[in-house]
PDB file of C-alpha atoms in Angstrom:
ATOM      1  CA  LYS A   1       4.188  22.092  53.140  1.00 59.00           C
ATOM      2  CA  GLN A   2       8.022  22.494  53.174  1.00 74.00           C
ATOM      3  CA  ILE A   3      10.971  20.528  53.757  1.00 73.00           C
ATOM      4  CA  ASN A   4      14.172  23.145  53.538  1.00 72.00           C
ATOM      5  CA  GLU A   5      17.583  22.230  53.070  1.00 65.00           C
ATOM      6  CA  LYS A   6      17.119  18.730  51.787  1.00 74.00           C
ATOM      7  CA  GLY A   7      18.604  17.019  48.430  1.00 86.00           C
ATOM      8  CA  ALA A   8      16.389  13.709  48.421  1.00 88.00           C
ATOM      9  CA  VAL A   9      14.545  11.449  46.551  1.00 92.00           C
ATOM     10  CA  LEU A  10      10.727  11.318  47.919  1.00 94.00           C
ATOM     11  CA  GLU A  11       7.968   8.520  48.045  1.00 95.00           C
ATOM     12  CA  TRP A  12       4.597   9.029  49.315  1.00 94.00           C
ATOM     13  CA  SER A  13       2.970   6.514  51.489  1.00 94.00           C
ATOM     14  CA  PRO A  14       0.400   4.120  49.485  1.00 95.00           C
ATOM     15  CA  ILE A  15      -1.250   2.610  52.882  1.00 93.00           C
ATOM     16  CA  ALA A  16      -4.660   4.634  52.874  1.00 91.00           C
ATOM     17  CA  SER A  17      -4.707   5.217  56.654  1.00 91.00           C
ATOM     18  CA  HIS A  18      -1.029   6.619  56.549  1.00 91.00           C
ATOM     19  CA  ALA A  19      -1.549   8.612  53.415  1.00 90.00           C
ATOM     20  CA  ASN A  20      -0.076  11.622  55.020  1.00 91.00           C
ATOM     21  CA  LEU A  21       3.265  10.075  55.497  1.00 93.00           C
ATOM     22  CA  VAL A  22       6.421  11.136  53.201  1.00 94.00           C
ATOM     23  CA  ALA A  23       9.628   9.165  53.216  1.00 94.00           C
ATOM     24  CA  LEU A  24      12.692  11.377  52.342  1.00 94.00           C
ATOM     25  CA  GLY A  25      16.014   9.728  51.242  1.00 93.00           C
ATOM     26  CA  THR A  26      18.888  12.081  51.315  1.00 90.00           C
ATOM     27  CA  LYS A  27      21.190  12.171  47.762  1.00 81.00           C
ATOM     28  CA  ASP A  28      23.464  14.762  49.338  1.00 67.00           C
ATOM     29  CA  SER A  29      26.727  14.272  51.021  1.00 57.00           C
ATOM     30  CA  SER A  30      27.490  16.035  54.338  1.00 51.00           C
ATOM     31  CA  GLY A  31      30.938  15.929  53.455  1.00 49.00           C
ATOM     32  CA  VAL A  32      33.108  17.909  51.423  1.00 49.00           C
ATOM     33  CA  GLY A  33      35.070  17.026  48.308  1.00 52.00           C
ATOM     34  CA  PHE A  34      34.701  12.997  47.001  1.00 54.00           C
ATOM     35  CA  ASP A  35      34.152  11.516  50.238  1.00 55.00           C
ATOM     36  CA  ASP A  36      30.661   9.676  50.624  1.00 58.00           C
ATOM     37  CA  TYR A  37      29.425  10.341  53.993  1.00 71.00           C
ATOM     38  CA  GLY A  38      26.006   8.145  53.435  1.00 82.00           C
ATOM     39  CA  GLY A  39      22.709   8.880  53.561  1.00 90.00           C
ATOM     40  CA  GLU A  40      19.594   9.327  55.991  1.00 92.00           C
ATOM     41  CA  LEU A  41      16.023   7.954  55.729  1.00 94.00           C
ATOM     42  CA  GLU A  42      13.510  10.038  57.135  1.00 93.00           C
ATOM     43  CA  LEU A  43       9.897   9.601  57.790  1.00 94.00           C
ATOM     44  CA  HIS A  44       7.658  12.606  57.914  1.00 93.00           C
ATOM     45  CA  SER A  45       4.034  13.456  58.908  1.00 90.00           C
ATOM     46  CA  LEU A  46       2.344  16.369  57.104  1.00 85.00           C
ATOM     47  CA  ASP A  47      -0.792  17.741  58.515  1.00 83.00           C
ATOM     48  CA  LEU A  48      -2.778  18.641  55.334  1.00 74.00           C
ATOM     49  CA  LYS A  49      -5.280  20.382  57.445  1.00 77.00           C
ATOM     50  CA  ASP A  50      -3.283  22.779  58.928  1.00 77.00           C
ATOM     51  CA  SER A  51      -2.640  25.870  56.178  1.00 75.00           C
ATOM     52  CA  GLN A  52      -1.011  27.677  59.002  1.00 74.00           C
ATOM     53  CA  HIS A  53       2.066  26.003  58.858  1.00 77.00           C
ATOM     54  CA  THR A  54       4.649  24.950  56.700  1.00 73.00           C
ATOM     55  CA  GLY A  55       6.620  22.476  58.625  1.00 76.00           C
ATOM     56  CA  THR A  56       6.324  18.703  59.314  1.00 79.00           C
ATOM     57  CA  GLN A  57       6.614  16.642  62.158  1.00 86.00           C
ATOM     58  CA  ILE A  58       9.742  13.880  61.742  1.00 88.00           C
ATOM     59  CA  LEU A  59       8.608  10.956  62.823  1.00 92.00           C
ATOM     60  CA  GLY A  60      12.048   9.041  62.701  1.00 91.00           C
ATOM     61  CA  LYS A  61      15.066   8.888  60.546  1.00 92.00           C
ATOM     62  CA  VAL A  62      17.944   6.369  60.283  1.00 94.00           C
ATOM     63  CA  ARG A  63      21.244   7.001  59.037  1.00 93.00           C
ATOM     64  CA  ALA A  64      22.770   4.799  56.084  1.00 92.00           C
ATOM     65  CA  ASN A  65      25.833   3.936  54.849  1.00 90.00           C
ATOM     66  CA  SER A  66      26.046   5.293  51.618  1.00 92.00           C
ATOM     67  CA  ARG A  67      23.559   8.171  49.669  1.00 94.00           C
ATOM     68  CA  PHE A  68      20.131   7.323  47.956  1.00 95.00           C
ATOM     69  CA  SER A  69      19.460   7.301  44.529  1.00 95.00           C
ATOM     70  CA  SER A  70      15.969   5.909  44.276  1.00 96.00           C
ATOM     71  CA  ILE A  71      13.130   5.061  46.772  1.00 97.00           C
ATOM     72  CA  ALA A  72      10.123   2.918  46.594  1.00 97.00           C
ATOM     73  CA  TRP A  73       7.377   1.828  49.619  1.00 97.00           C
ATOM     74  CA  SER A  74       5.215  -1.119  49.267  1.00 97.00           C
ATOM     75  CA  LYS A  75       1.764  -1.601  50.812  1.00 94.00           C
ATOM     76  CA  MET A  76       2.831  -5.231  51.538  1.00 93.00           C
ATOM     77  CA  ALA A  77      -0.808  -5.993  51.120  1.00 87.00           C
ATOM     78  CA  LEU A  78      -0.519  -9.839  51.840  1.00 88.00           C
ATOM     79  CA  ASN A  79       1.540  -9.160  54.700  1.00 89.00           C
ATOM     80  CA  ASN A  80      -0.027  -6.035  56.454  1.00 85.00           C
ATOM     81  CA  ARG A  81      -0.795  -7.552  59.823  1.00 90.00           C
ATOM     82  CA  GLU A  82       2.689  -8.128  60.399  1.00 93.00           C
ATOM     83  CA  TYR A  83       3.803  -4.694  58.434  1.00 94.00           C
ATOM     84  CA  PRO A  84       1.293  -2.041  58.682  1.00 95.00           C
ATOM     85  CA  TYR A  85       2.987   0.539  57.237  1.00 96.00           C
ATOM     86  CA  GLY A  86       4.315  -1.844  54.291  1.00 96.00           C
ATOM     87  CA  LEU A  87       7.898  -1.346  53.325  1.00 97.00           C
ATOM     88  CA  ILE A  88      10.465   1.032  52.398  1.00 97.00           C
ATOM     89  CA  ALA A  89      13.638   0.497  50.039  1.00 97.00           C
ATOM     90  CA  GLY A  90      16.321   2.540  49.489  1.00 97.00           C
ATOM     91  CA  GLY A  91      18.398   1.979  45.769  1.00 96.00           C
ATOM     92  CA  MET A  92      21.672   3.389  46.954  1.00 96.00           C
ATOM     93  CA  ILE A  93      24.763   4.685  44.928  1.00 94.00           C
ATOM     94  CA  ASP A  94      26.901   1.909  46.080  1.00 94.00           C
ATOM     95  CA  GLY A  95      24.895  -0.966  44.631  1.00 95.00           C
ATOM     96  CA  PHE A  96      23.225  -2.120  47.846  1.00 96.00           C
ATOM     97  CA  VAL A  97      18.867  -2.270  48.150  1.00 97.00           C
ATOM     98  CA  HIS A  98      18.214  -1.544  51.760  1.00 97.00           C
ATOM     99  CA  VAL A  99      14.783  -2.388  52.874  1.00 97.00           C
ATOM    100  CA  TRP A 100      13.347  -0.817  56.346  1.00 97.00           C
ATOM    101  CA  ASP A 101      10.317  -1.264  58.133  1.00 97.00           C
ATOM    102  CA  PRO A 102       8.566   2.249  58.594  1.00 96.00           C
ATOM    103  CA  ALA A 103       6.356   1.272  61.519  1.00 96.00           C
ATOM    104  CA  LYS A 104       9.704   0.566  63.301  1.00 96.00           C
ATOM    105  CA  LEU A 105      11.268   3.877  62.406  1.00 94.00           C
ATOM    106  CA  ALA A 106       8.027   5.559  63.848  1.00 93.00           C
ATOM    107  CA  SER A 107       8.246   3.597  66.825  1.00 93.00           C
ATOM    108  CA  ASP A 108      11.692   4.796  67.530  1.00 89.00           C
ATOM    109  CA  ASP A 109      12.893   1.060  67.154  1.00 92.00           C
ATOM    110  CA  PRO A 110      16.757   0.931  66.926  1.00 90.00           C
ATOM    111  CA  ASP A 111      16.915  -1.239  63.842  1.00 92.00           C
ATOM    112  CA  PRO A 112      14.302  -0.711  61.406  1.00 96.00           C
ATOM    113  CA  LEU A 113      16.469  -2.254  58.791  1.00 96.00           C
ATOM    114  CA  ILE A 114      14.961  -5.725  57.738  1.00 96.00           C
ATOM    115  CA  ALA A 115      17.775  -6.685  54.768  1.00 95.00           C
ATOM    116  CA  SER A 116      20.481  -5.414  52.853  1.00 96.00           C
ATOM    117  CA  ILE A 117      20.879  -6.799  49.218  1.00 95.00           C
ATOM    118  CA  GLU A 118      24.048  -6.246  47.273  1.00 95.00           C
ATOM    119  CA  GLN A 119      23.376  -7.244  43.733  1.00 92.00           C
ATOM    120  CA  HIS A 120      24.266  -4.275  41.490  1.00 94.00           C
ATOM    121  CA  GLN A 121      27.500  -2.656  40.693  1.00 94.00           C
ATOM    122  CA  GLY A 122      26.986   0.825  41.035  1.00 92.00           C
ATOM    123  CA  GLY A 123      24.028   3.087  41.775  1.00 94.00           C
ATOM    124  CA  ILE A 124      20.493   2.131  41.397  1.00 96.00           C
ATOM    125  CA  ARG A 125      18.489   4.656  39.865  1.00 95.00           C
ATOM    126  CA  GLY A 126      15.362   2.371  38.751  1.00 96.00           C
ATOM    127  CA  LEU A 127      13.212   1.061  41.405  1.00 97.00           C
ATOM    128  CA  GLN A 128       9.425   0.357  42.156  1.00 98.00           C
ATOM    129  CA  PHE A 129       7.484  -2.164  43.626  1.00 98.00           C
ATOM    130  CA  ASN A 130       4.578  -4.026  41.926  1.00 98.00           C
ATOM    131  CA  PRO A 131       1.425  -2.255  42.238  1.00 96.00           C
ATOM    132  CA  HIS A 132      -0.703  -5.517  42.579  1.00 97.00           C
ATOM    133  CA  LYS A 133      -2.078  -6.757  45.436  1.00 95.00           C
ATOM    134  CA  GLU A 134      -0.813 -10.665  44.952  1.00 95.00           C
ATOM    135  CA  SER A 135       2.793  -9.160  43.910  1.00 96.00           C
ATOM    136  CA  SER A 136       3.375  -6.338  46.011  1.00 96.00           C
ATOM    137  CA  HIS A 137       6.224  -8.082  47.651  1.00 97.00           C
ATOM    138  CA  LEU A 138       7.926  -8.008  44.535  1.00 97.00           C
ATOM    139  CA  LEU A 139      10.646  -5.196  43.910  1.00 98.00           C
ATOM    140  CA  ALA A 140      12.130  -4.505  40.285  1.00 97.00           C
ATOM    141  CA  SER A 141      15.307  -2.569  40.651  1.00 97.00           C
ATOM    142  CA  GLY A 142      17.556  -1.386  37.690  1.00 96.00           C
ATOM    143  CA  GLY A 143      21.660  -0.082  38.122  1.00 96.00           C
ATOM    144  CA  ASN A 144      24.058   1.661  36.566  1.00 96.00           C
ATOM    145  CA  ASP A 145      25.626  -1.513  35.474  1.00 96.00           C
ATOM    146  CA  GLY A 146      22.863  -2.483  32.944  1.00 95.00           C
ATOM    147  CA  GLU A 147      21.354  -5.140  35.188  1.00 96.00           C
ATOM    148  CA  VAL A 148      17.392  -5.743  35.939  1.00 97.00           C
ATOM    149  CA  TYR A 149      16.860  -7.629  39.023  1.00 97.00           C
ATOM    150  CA  VAL A 150      13.684  -8.423  40.675  1.00 97.00           C
ATOM    151  CA  LEU A 151      13.352  -9.126  44.700  1.00 97.00           C
ATOM    152  CA  SER A 152      11.114 -11.154  46.309  1.00 96.00           C
ATOM    153  CA  LEU A 153      10.309 -10.015  49.633  1.00 96.00           C
ATOM    154  CA  GLU A 154       7.399 -12.428  50.493  1.00 93.00           C
ATOM    155  CA  ARG A 155       9.985 -12.975  53.359  1.00 93.00           C
ATOM    156  CA  PRO A 156      11.753  -9.988  53.902  1.00 93.00           C
ATOM    157  CA  ASP A 157      14.804 -11.062  56.152  1.00 90.00           C
ATOM    158  CA  GLU A 158      15.502 -13.505  53.585  1.00 92.00           C
ATOM    159  CA  PRO A 159      14.703 -11.964  49.819  1.00 94.00           C
ATOM    160  CA  ASN A 160      14.988 -14.198  46.900  1.00 96.00           C
ATOM    161  CA  VAL A 161      16.984 -12.434  43.833  1.00 96.00           C
ATOM    162  CA  PHE A 162      16.027 -13.855  40.169  1.00 95.00           C
ATOM    163  CA  VAL A 163      16.322 -12.324  37.030  1.00 95.00           C
ATOM    164  CA  PRO A 164      13.612 -11.420  34.133  1.00 95.00           C
ATOM    165  CA  ALA A 165      15.032 -13.517  31.376  1.00 93.00           C
ATOM    166  CA  PRO A 166      17.611 -16.000  33.147  1.00 92.00           C
ATOM    167  CA  PRO A 167      19.866 -18.145  30.616  1.00 89.00           C
ATOM    168  CA  PRO A 168      19.420 -19.611  28.189  1.00 89.00           C
ATOM    169  CA  ASN A 169      17.975 -16.323  27.425  1.00 87.00           C
ATOM    170  CA  ASN A 170      20.568 -13.615  27.084  1.00 84.00           C
ATOM    171  CA  THR A 171      18.600 -10.721  26.279  1.00 90.00           C
ATOM    172  CA  LYS A 172      20.162  -7.439  28.308  1.00 91.00           C
ATOM    173  CA  HIS A 173      20.508  -4.271  28.505  1.00 94.00           C
ATOM    174  CA  THR A 174      23.868  -2.526  27.224  1.00 92.00           C
ATOM    175  CA  ALA A 175      23.588   1.196  28.886  1.00 94.00           C
ATOM    176  CA  GLU A 176      22.742   2.204  32.302  1.00 96.00           C
ATOM    177  CA  ILE A 177      19.341   1.635  33.407  1.00 97.00           C
ATOM    178  CA  SER A 178      16.983   4.985  34.100  1.00 96.00           C
ATOM    179  CA  LYS A 179      13.917   3.766  35.059  1.00 97.00           C
ATOM    180  CA  VAL A 180      11.773  -0.020  35.678  1.00 98.00           C
ATOM    181  CA  ALA A 181       7.979   0.427  36.101  1.00 98.00           C
ATOM    182  CA  TRP A 182       5.627  -2.685  36.050  1.00 98.00           C
ATOM    183  CA  ASN A 183       2.673  -2.779  33.792  1.00 98.00           C
ATOM    184  CA  THR A 184      -0.582  -1.597  35.457  1.00 97.00           C
ATOM    185  CA  GLN A 185      -2.925  -4.722  34.204  1.00 97.00           C
ATOM    186  CA  VAL A 186      -0.765  -7.603  34.395  1.00 97.00           C
ATOM    187  CA  ALA A 187       1.272  -8.504  37.647  1.00 97.00           C
ATOM    188  CA  TYR A 188       4.085 -10.302  35.843  1.00 97.00           C
ATOM    189  CA  ILE A 189       4.901  -7.517  32.876  1.00 98.00           C
ATOM    190  CA  LEU A 190       7.479  -5.288  33.875  1.00 98.00           C
ATOM    191  CA  ALA A 191       9.426  -2.584  31.390  1.00 98.00           C
ATOM    192  CA  SER A 192      12.967  -0.986  32.016  1.00 98.00           C
ATOM    193  CA  ALA A 193      14.635   1.991  30.234  1.00 97.00           C
ATOM    194  CA  ALA A 194      18.178   2.650  29.490  1.00 96.00           C
ATOM    195  CA  GLN A 195      20.454   5.317  28.392  1.00 94.00           C
ATOM    196  CA  ASN A 196      21.061   4.224  25.019  1.00 95.00           C
ATOM    197  CA  GLY A 197      17.221   4.740  24.208  1.00 94.00           C
ATOM    198  CA  SER A 198      16.277   1.391  24.433  1.00 96.00           C
ATOM    199  CA  CYS A 199      13.305   0.199  26.640  1.00 97.00           C
ATOM    200  CA  PHE A 200      12.384  -3.678  27.013  1.00 97.00           C
ATOM    201  CA  VAL A 201       9.196  -5.096  27.997  1.00 97.00           C
ATOM    202  CA  TRP A 202       9.764  -8.494  30.107  1.00 97.00           C
ATOM    203  CA  ASP A 203       7.465 -11.130  30.702  1.00 97.00           C
ATOM    204  CA  LEU A 204       8.371 -12.949  33.925  1.00 97.00           C
ATOM    205  CA  ARG A 205       6.131 -15.800  33.367  1.00 96.00           C
ATOM    206  CA  GLN A 206       7.568 -16.816  29.875  1.00 95.00           C
ATOM    207  CA  LYS A 207      11.027 -15.394  31.483  1.00 95.00           C
ATOM    208  CA  LYS A 208      11.845 -13.752  28.584  1.00 95.00           C
ATOM    209  CA  ALA A 209      11.785 -10.251  26.758  1.00 95.00           C
ATOM    210  CA  TRP A 210       8.317  -9.649  24.929  1.00 95.00           C
ATOM    211  CA  CYS A 211       9.677  -6.728  22.575  1.00 95.00           C
ATOM    212  CA  GLU A 212      12.228  -3.955  22.553  1.00 95.00           C
ATOM    213  CA  LEU A 213      11.004  -0.370  22.195  1.00 96.00           C
ATOM    214  CA  ARG A 214      14.205   1.658  20.615  1.00 92.00           C
ATOM    215  CA  ASP A 215      14.807   5.490  19.917  1.00 86.00           C
ATOM    216  CA  PRO A 216      17.292   5.279  16.692  1.00 84.00           C
ATOM    217  CA  THR A 217      18.982   8.328  17.541  1.00 84.00           C
ATOM    218  CA  GLY A 218      20.196   6.462  21.004  1.00 85.00           C
ATOM    219  CA  GLY A 219      18.937   9.183  23.187  1.00 88.00           C
ATOM    220  CA  SER A 220      18.317   8.575  26.731  1.00 94.00           C
ATOM    221  CA  ILE A 221      15.182   7.760  28.092  1.00 96.00           C
ATOM    222  CA  ALA A 222      14.458   9.430  31.486  1.00 96.00           C
ATOM    223  CA  ASP A 223      11.416   7.838  32.357  1.00 96.00           C
ATOM    224  CA  ILE A 224       8.874   5.664  31.340  1.00 97.00           C
ATOM    225  CA  ALA A 225       4.953   5.356  32.372  1.00 97.00           C
ATOM    226  CA  TRP A 226       2.353   2.810  31.683  1.00 98.00           C
ATOM    227  CA  ASN A 227      -1.229   3.481  31.040  1.00 97.00           C
ATOM    228  CA  PRO A 228      -3.200   2.810  33.887  1.00 96.00           C
ATOM    229  CA  ASP A 229      -6.182   1.645  31.952  1.00 96.00           C
ATOM    230  CA  GLN A 230      -4.532  -0.036  28.929  1.00 94.00           C
ATOM    231  CA  GLY A 231      -1.771  -2.213  29.833  1.00 94.00           C
ATOM    232  CA  LEU A 232      -0.335  -2.024  26.335  1.00 96.00           C
ATOM    233  CA  ASN A 233      -0.063   1.541  26.299  1.00 97.00           C
ATOM    234  CA  ILE A 234       3.017   3.135  27.677  1.00 98.00           C
ATOM    235  CA  ILE A 235       5.223   6.310  27.249  1.00 97.00           C
ATOM    236  CA  THR A 236       9.189   6.899  27.008  1.00 97.00           C
ATOM    237  CA  ALA A 237      10.539  10.404  27.926  1.00 96.00           C
ATOM    238  CA  SER A 238      13.671  11.405  26.242  1.00 95.00           C
ATOM    239  CA  GLY A 239      16.335  13.164  28.195  1.00 95.00           C
ATOM    240  CA  ASP A 240      18.143  13.779  24.930  1.00 93.00           C
ATOM    241  CA  ASP A 241      18.538  17.727  24.881  1.00 95.00           C
ATOM    242  CA  LYS A 242      18.742  17.342  20.793  1.00 94.00           C
ATOM    243  CA  ASN A 243      15.156  15.477  20.637  1.00 94.00           C
ATOM    244  CA  PRO A 244      13.327  15.912  23.876  1.00 95.00           C
ATOM    245  CA  VAL A 245      10.060  14.168  23.058  1.00 95.00           C
ATOM    246  CA  ILE A 246       7.674  11.780  24.750  1.00 96.00           C
ATOM    247  CA  LYS A 247       6.904   8.909  22.404  1.00 96.00           C
ATOM    248  CA  LEU A 248       3.530   7.095  22.838  1.00 97.00           C
ATOM    249  CA  TRP A 249       3.547   3.111  22.145  1.00 96.00           C
ATOM    250  CA  ASP A 250       0.617   1.133  21.446  1.00 96.00           C
ATOM    251  CA  LEU A 251       2.000  -2.422  21.656  1.00 96.00           C
ATOM    252  CA  ARG A 252      -0.861  -4.079  19.753  1.00 94.00           C
ATOM    253  CA  SER A 253      -0.373  -2.400  16.529  1.00 92.00           C
ATOM    254  CA  SER A 254       3.888  -1.631  16.405  1.00 92.00           C
ATOM    255  CA  THR A 255       6.834  -1.941  18.879  1.00 93.00           C
ATOM    256  CA  SER A 256       8.920  -0.219  15.867  1.00 92.00           C
ATOM    257  CA  LEU A 257       6.952   2.842  15.326  1.00 92.00           C
ATOM    258  CA  PRO A 258       5.339   5.054  18.529  1.00 94.00           C
ATOM    259  CA  LEU A 259       1.071   5.793  17.792  1.00 94.00           C
ATOM    260  CA  ALA A 260       2.447   9.486  18.544  1.00 95.00           C
ATOM    261  CA  THR A 261       4.862  11.821  19.579  1.00 95.00           C
ATOM    262  CA  LEU A 262       4.522  14.638  21.902  1.00 96.00           C
ATOM    263  CA  GLN A 263       6.605  17.880  21.351  1.00 96.00           C
ATOM    264  CA  GLY A 264       7.065  20.747  23.265  1.00 96.00           C
ATOM    265  CA  HIS A 265      10.088  20.662  25.707  1.00 97.00           C
ATOM    266  CA  THR A 266      13.093  22.390  24.410  1.00 96.00           C
ATOM    267  CA  GLN A 267      15.343  20.486  26.748  1.00 96.00           C
ATOM    268  CA  GLY A 268      15.567  17.114  27.756  1.00 95.00           C
ATOM    269  CA  ILE A 269      12.758  15.612  30.050  1.00 96.00           C
ATOM    270  CA  LEU A 270      13.475  14.721  33.558  1.00 96.00           C
ATOM    271  CA  SER A 271      10.112  12.697  34.033  1.00 96.00           C
ATOM    272  CA  ALA A 272       6.769  11.748  33.377  1.00 96.00           C
ATOM    273  CA  SER A 273       3.705  10.995  35.043  1.00 96.00           C
ATOM    274  CA  TRP A 274       0.615   9.416  33.655  1.00 96.00           C
ATOM    275  CA  CYS A 275      -2.752  10.910  35.680  1.00 96.00           C
ATOM    276  CA  PRO A 276      -3.918   7.705  37.660  1.00 93.00           C
ATOM    277  CA  THR A 277      -7.595   8.366  37.550  1.00 94.00           C
ATOM    278  CA  ASP A 278      -7.410  10.498  33.984  1.00 96.00           C
ATOM    279  CA  PRO A 279      -5.758   8.538  31.659  1.00 95.00           C
ATOM    280  CA  SER A 280      -6.319  11.305  28.793  1.00 96.00           C
ATOM    281  CA  LEU A 281      -3.909  13.438  31.304  1.00 97.00           C
ATOM    282  CA  ILE A 282       0.050  13.111  30.814  1.00 97.00           C
ATOM    283  CA  LEU A 283       2.515  15.556  33.110  1.00 97.00           C
ATOM    284  CA  SER A 284       6.273  15.861  32.404  1.00 96.00           C
ATOM    285  CA  CYS A 285       8.512  18.445  33.724  1.00 96.00           C
ATOM    286  CA  GLY A 286      12.158  19.321  31.668  1.00 96.00           C
ATOM    287  CA  LYS A 287      15.669  20.979  31.888  1.00 96.00           C
ATOM    288  CA  ASP A 288      13.852  23.707  30.362  1.00 96.00           C
ATOM    289  CA  ASN A 289      12.152  24.443  33.511  1.00 96.00           C
ATOM    290  CA  GLN A 290       8.993  23.858  31.885  1.00 96.00           C
ATOM    291  CA  THR A 291       6.232  21.425  33.519  1.00 97.00           C
ATOM    292  CA  ILE A 292       3.689  20.517  30.551  1.00 96.00           C
ATOM    293  CA  LEU A 293       0.529  18.867  30.736  1.00 97.00           C
ATOM    294  CA  TRP A 294      -0.857  17.194  27.635  1.00 95.00           C
TER     295      TRP A 294
END
């Protein structure tokens, strides 16, 4: 399938009965020059059984006041009767997090927007819903202001916002956040990575940083991913052209030296993904136009 002329962030539906749906949040401005004419959220249906046609069906779309920087989609597993399509969140370049009901979007409801949260100062590049059923209402966000927040959407129209390490703990990032990632095995563990080579692992139950992984060269971390089966294994992918490597960390043995370093890209890495069904496989793509399966 193909969607033409769209510069956008994309998220697949996590709902098994609606697995053919894709949400797009546009990143390109339709204006000319420095003006921001906003973005648009689109809900597409892909008929994957039809190999003759490459087009998609737009089920609904809605304008946003700002362009998208990131997008996330939750099952809302404990509230799926009220939200049968879950919830879609958008991290915008103006620092807002908007939350929409895709079921309303698909049914042409004139107001699918549920909540708008203004917490960050600047764009939000890191955005992810908690993958665990009992915590699927928790949304982590990381912004260009170096702040990490957790938004509780148990009541989406009245979101509750908190930080991973509240005072008296003063641990925080000192550079722009590039990614956030919930642990695949433990619902209260969250990781966040920054442009200065720092990656914090937060323990939300203890309300403090559990450890810090740091690139001694200070190169930016473009992406992070947890092992889908082992909650103490995480990879950090460097976006630095001088040292475009993937580091595999085993937090049981060391938080200062990686277990392994994967070298193959010749320019900075853009993104990395750990195969959810086969943890022996990692996929990465880089600015060198290479996609490597490790």
